[in-house]
């Protein structure tokens, strides 16, 4: 597992069980040490929020009686920085089919991320209805990618590859005024996506509001994990519909190579002031 950057950089080491009790009387959880790296910095130079959320998910999985996360939601209380982190987890409740947990990631004694998650065993059969479809994209080999250096301090662009039918307007210096895009995505080192990496991947792209000539930082992110991804490129769709009061939402869909919807997310992000000239 450690051969890939994502696995090495989300590794957690248990420091002992906490024994905390949840609402149902279930006990579990503990403390975990993690080392956040500069390899997943976002466009604002801080550690990517999805990366921190994925690291929290690694710690939460240790105490969960079910193997598969289906939803994780995190509040980003302050920017993350490269360096040591402490993650405290608790098992809030465990039922017959679903378990719920909480995680708090702290750095230098200050809370950075608060996250909650639910775990199940995916694969149960049931009714199915689909009102959407994967993005209609040319094959990845026929698409173009934004050069890595164009993302400035965003080192995450070195770890995740994006390809779209045409270069985005913000890259060409001509924002389209339409904060939406469709593209292919995968890890550059060949790691296949899974449930634990999807929270990072849905937050790994340049903010959609770059097409409005502004940028933003995540305040809250919720990720629904719908299915185990098939190997191969992921087809993605992202859009913001409402920008007001200094904030915007961003909705994200991820479809695997078999045409299955494997993740959906919504985040609330804060518009950042323009950089000084």
Short mmCIF file of C-alpha atoms in Angstrom, two decimals, residues 21-230:
data_model
loop_
_atom_site.label_atom_id
_atom_site.label_comp_id
_atom_site.label_asym_id
_atom_site.label_seq_id
_atom_site.Cartn_x
_atom_site.Cartn_y
_atom_site.Cartn_z
CA UNK A 21 -19.18 5.65 24.74
CA UNK A 22 -21.67 6.76 22.11
CA UNK A 23 -25.39 7.33 22.21
CA UNK A 24 -26.15 3.62 21.80
CA UNK A 25 -23.71 2.53 24.46
CA UNK A 26 -21.21 1.34 21.86
CA UNK A 27 -17.57 1.96 22.72
CA UNK A 28 -14.58 2.41 20.52
CA UNK A 29 -12.37 4.95 18.90
CA UNK A 30 -8.91 6.10 19.76
CA UNK A 31 -6.08 8.48 19.01
CA UNK A 32 -4.00 8.33 15.86
CA UNK A 33 -0.87 10.11 14.72
CA UNK A 34 -0.62 11.28 11.11
CA UNK A 35 1.90 13.28 9.10
CA UNK A 36 0.37 15.71 6.62
CA UNK A 37 2.64 16.43 3.68
CA UNK A 38 3.07 19.27 1.18
CA UNK A 39 2.30 16.91 -1.69
CA UNK A 40 -1.43 17.73 -1.59
CA UNK A 41 -1.50 21.52 -1.29
CA UNK A 42 -4.39 23.34 -2.96
CA UNK A 43 -4.48 26.51 -5.04
CA UNK A 44 -4.32 28.69 -1.91
CA UNK A 45 -1.14 26.99 -0.66
CA UNK A 46 -2.81 25.18 2.28
CA UNK A 47 -3.11 21.42 2.69
CA UNK A 48 -6.06 20.22 0.60
CA UNK A 49 -9.25 19.72 2.58
CA UNK A 50 -10.21 16.48 0.83
CA UNK A 51 -6.79 15.08 1.71
CA UNK A 52 -7.39 15.81 5.41
CA UNK A 53 -10.88 14.32 5.18
CA UNK A 54 -9.46 11.14 3.61
CA UNK A 55 -6.90 10.89 6.42
CA UNK A 56 -9.70 11.19 8.99
CA UNK A 57 -11.54 8.40 7.15
CA UNK A 58 -8.49 6.14 7.51
CA UNK A 59 -8.53 6.65 11.28
CA UNK A 60 -12.29 6.19 11.57
CA UNK A 61 -12.18 2.89 9.69
CA UNK A 62 -10.12 1.28 12.46
CA UNK A 63 -13.04 1.21 14.93
CA UNK A 64 -15.88 0.63 12.49
CA UNK A 65 -17.60 -2.78 12.47
CA UNK A 66 -18.45 -2.38 8.76
CA UNK A 67 -15.88 -2.04 5.96
CA UNK A 68 -17.29 0.57 3.59
CA UNK A 69 -17.73 4.32 4.18
CA UNK A 70 -20.87 5.63 2.45
CA UNK A 71 -20.79 9.26 3.58
CA UNK A 72 -18.33 11.59 5.25
CA UNK A 73 -18.89 15.23 6.09
CA UNK A 74 -16.25 17.63 7.35
CA UNK A 75 -16.02 21.19 8.62
CA UNK A 76 -12.68 22.90 8.02
CA UNK A 77 -12.07 25.07 11.07
CA UNK A 78 -8.71 26.46 9.95
CA UNK A 79 -6.20 25.83 7.13
CA UNK A 80 -4.17 22.66 7.40
CA UNK A 81 -0.37 22.77 7.28
CA UNK A 82 2.28 20.20 6.49
CA UNK A 83 3.48 18.46 9.64
CA UNK A 84 2.25 16.22 12.49
CA UNK A 85 -1.46 15.85 13.18
CA UNK A 86 -3.45 14.10 15.90
CA UNK A 87 -6.78 12.46 15.04
CA UNK A 88 -9.22 11.52 17.83
CA UNK A 89 -12.05 9.21 16.79
CA UNK A 90 -15.15 7.85 18.46
CA UNK A 91 -17.74 5.26 17.49
CA UNK A 92 -21.01 7.12 18.02
CA UNK A 93 -23.44 4.30 17.30
CA UNK A 94 -23.45 0.89 15.65
CA UNK A 95 -26.64 -0.79 14.43
CA UNK A 96 -27.37 -3.91 12.40
CA UNK A 97 -26.45 -2.35 9.06
CA UNK A 98 -24.82 1.02 9.73
CA UNK A 99 -22.20 2.45 12.09
CA UNK A 100 -21.54 6.13 12.74
CA UNK A 101 -18.30 7.74 13.86
CA UNK A 102 -16.72 11.11 14.53
CA UNK A 103 -13.15 12.32 14.03
CA UNK A 104 -11.33 15.50 15.03
CA UNK A 105 -8.00 16.30 13.38
CA UNK A 106 -5.82 18.72 15.35
CA UNK A 107 -2.48 20.38 14.68
CA UNK A 108 -0.36 22.11 17.31
CA UNK A 109 -3.16 21.68 19.82
CA UNK A 110 -5.78 23.41 17.62
CA UNK A 111 -8.72 21.68 15.94
CA UNK A 112 -8.42 21.82 12.16
CA UNK A 113 -11.11 19.43 10.87
CA UNK A 114 -14.26 17.97 12.45
CA UNK A 115 -15.71 15.05 10.52
CA UNK A 116 -18.56 12.56 10.84
CA UNK A 117 -19.02 9.42 8.76
CA UNK A 118 -21.24 6.39 8.26
CA UNK A 119 -20.00 2.90 7.39
CA UNK A 120 -21.89 -0.08 5.92
CA UNK A 121 -21.21 -3.15 3.80
CA UNK A 122 -21.92 -2.07 0.23
CA UNK A 123 -23.49 -4.41 -2.28
CA UNK A 124 -27.06 -4.86 -1.02
CA UNK A 125 -29.63 -5.25 -3.79
CA UNK A 126 -32.66 -2.98 -4.02
CA UNK A 127 -34.65 -0.66 -6.27
CA UNK A 128 -32.65 1.29 -8.84
CA UNK A 129 -33.42 4.56 -10.62
CA UNK A 130 -31.01 6.82 -12.49
CA UNK A 131 -31.94 10.28 -13.72
CA UNK A 132 -28.45 11.15 -14.94
CA UNK A 133 -25.65 9.82 -17.09
CA UNK A 134 -21.86 10.06 -17.19
CA UNK A 135 -20.30 13.04 -18.97
CA UNK A 136 -20.11 12.56 -22.74
CA UNK A 137 -16.36 13.01 -23.17
CA UNK A 138 -13.91 12.03 -25.90
CA UNK A 139 -11.56 9.20 -24.88
CA UNK A 140 -8.82 10.39 -22.48
CA UNK A 141 -6.16 9.94 -25.17
CA UNK A 142 -7.99 12.50 -27.32
CA UNK A 143 -8.34 15.05 -24.52
CA UNK A 144 -5.95 17.74 -23.29
CA UNK A 145 -4.59 18.47 -19.84
CA UNK A 146 -3.69 21.75 -18.19
CA UNK A 147 0.12 21.87 -17.67
CA UNK A 148 0.98 21.18 -14.04
CA UNK A 149 2.92 24.42 -13.64
CA UNK A 150 -0.24 26.40 -14.37
CA UNK A 151 -1.62 25.54 -10.93
CA UNK A 152 1.02 27.59 -9.09
CA UNK A 153 1.45 26.38 -5.51
CA UNK A 154 -1.12 23.59 -5.94
CA UNK A 155 1.16 20.55 -5.62
CA UNK A 156 -1.91 18.32 -5.73
CA UNK A 157 -1.86 18.88 -9.52
CA UNK A 158 1.32 16.77 -9.59
CA UNK A 159 -0.53 13.81 -8.00
CA UNK A 160 -3.87 13.92 -9.85
CA UNK A 161 -4.19 14.12 -13.64
CA UNK A 162 -7.09 15.85 -15.39
CA UNK A 163 -8.01 15.75 -19.07
CA UNK A 164 -10.88 17.51 -20.82
CA UNK A 165 -12.12 18.03 -24.36
CA UNK A 166 -10.62 21.53 -24.42
CA UNK A 167 -8.53 23.76 -22.20
CA UNK A 168 -10.51 25.70 -19.57
CA UNK A 169 -11.19 29.38 -20.11
CA UNK A 170 -9.42 30.44 -16.90
CA UNK A 171 -6.22 28.80 -18.13
CA UNK A 172 -6.41 30.72 -21.41
CA UNK A 173 -6.94 33.99 -19.52
CA UNK A 174 -10.52 34.15 -20.78
CA UNK A 175 -12.89 32.95 -18.01
CA UNK A 176 -16.10 31.72 -19.60
CA UNK A 177 -18.47 33.07 -16.94
CA UNK A 178 -19.87 29.54 -16.61
CA UNK A 179 -18.53 27.78 -13.48
CA UNK A 180 -18.99 24.21 -14.71
CA UNK A 181 -16.83 21.58 -16.40
CA UNK A 182 -16.55 17.92 -17.34
CA UNK A 183 -13.30 15.98 -17.43
CA UNK A 184 -11.42 12.73 -16.83
CA UNK A 185 -9.42 12.22 -13.64
CA UNK A 186 -6.98 9.67 -12.18
CA UNK A 187 -3.94 9.45 -9.90
CA UNK A 188 -0.72 10.14 -11.82
CA UNK A 189 1.17 7.26 -10.14
CA UNK A 190 -1.24 4.60 -11.35
CA UNK A 191 -3.11 4.05 -8.08
CA UNK A 192 -6.71 3.04 -8.72
CA UNK A 193 -9.43 5.02 -7.00
CA UNK A 194 -11.33 3.48 -4.08
CA UNK A 195 -13.83 4.59 -1.46
CA UNK A 196 -11.07 6.01 0.75
CA UNK A 197 -9.51 8.17 -1.97
CA UNK A 198 -12.73 9.61 -3.39
CA UNK A 199 -13.07 12.31 -0.66
CA UNK A 200 -9.72 13.67 -1.82
CA UNK A 201 -10.48 13.34 -5.53
CA UNK A 202 -13.75 15.30 -5.38
CA UNK A 203 -11.83 18.20 -3.81
CA UNK A 204 -8.72 17.96 -5.97
CA UNK A 205 -9.71 20.14 -8.91
CA UNK A 206 -9.27 23.87 -9.43
CA UNK A 207 -12.31 25.72 -8.01
CA UNK A 208 -15.09 25.96 -10.59
CA UNK A 209 -15.46 29.70 -9.83
CA UNK A 210 -12.14 30.32 -11.57
CA UNK A 211 -14.39 30.62 -14.62
CA UNK A 212 -15.83 33.71 -12.93
CA UNK A 213 -12.39 35.19 -12.39
CA UNK A 214 -12.27 34.43 -8.64
CA UNK A 215 -11.08 31.58 -6.42
CA UNK A 216 -12.28 30.07 -3.15
CA UNK A 217 -11.50 27.86 -0.16
CA UNK A 218 -13.66 25.06 1.28
CA UNK A 219 -15.66 25.64 4.47
CA UNK A 220 -17.65 22.38 4.52
CA UNK A 221 -17.60 19.25 2.35
CA UNK A 222 -19.95 16.27 2.26
CA UNK A 223 -19.15 13.22 0.12
CA UNK A 224 -21.59 10.41 -0.69
CA UNK A 225 -19.81 7.20 -1.68
CA UNK A 226 -22.17 5.17 -3.86
CA UNK A 227 -20.16 2.19 -5.11
CA UNK A 228 -16.68 0.69 -5.33
CA UNK A 229 -15.05 2.22 -8.43
CA UNK A 230 -14.06 -0.01 -11.33
#
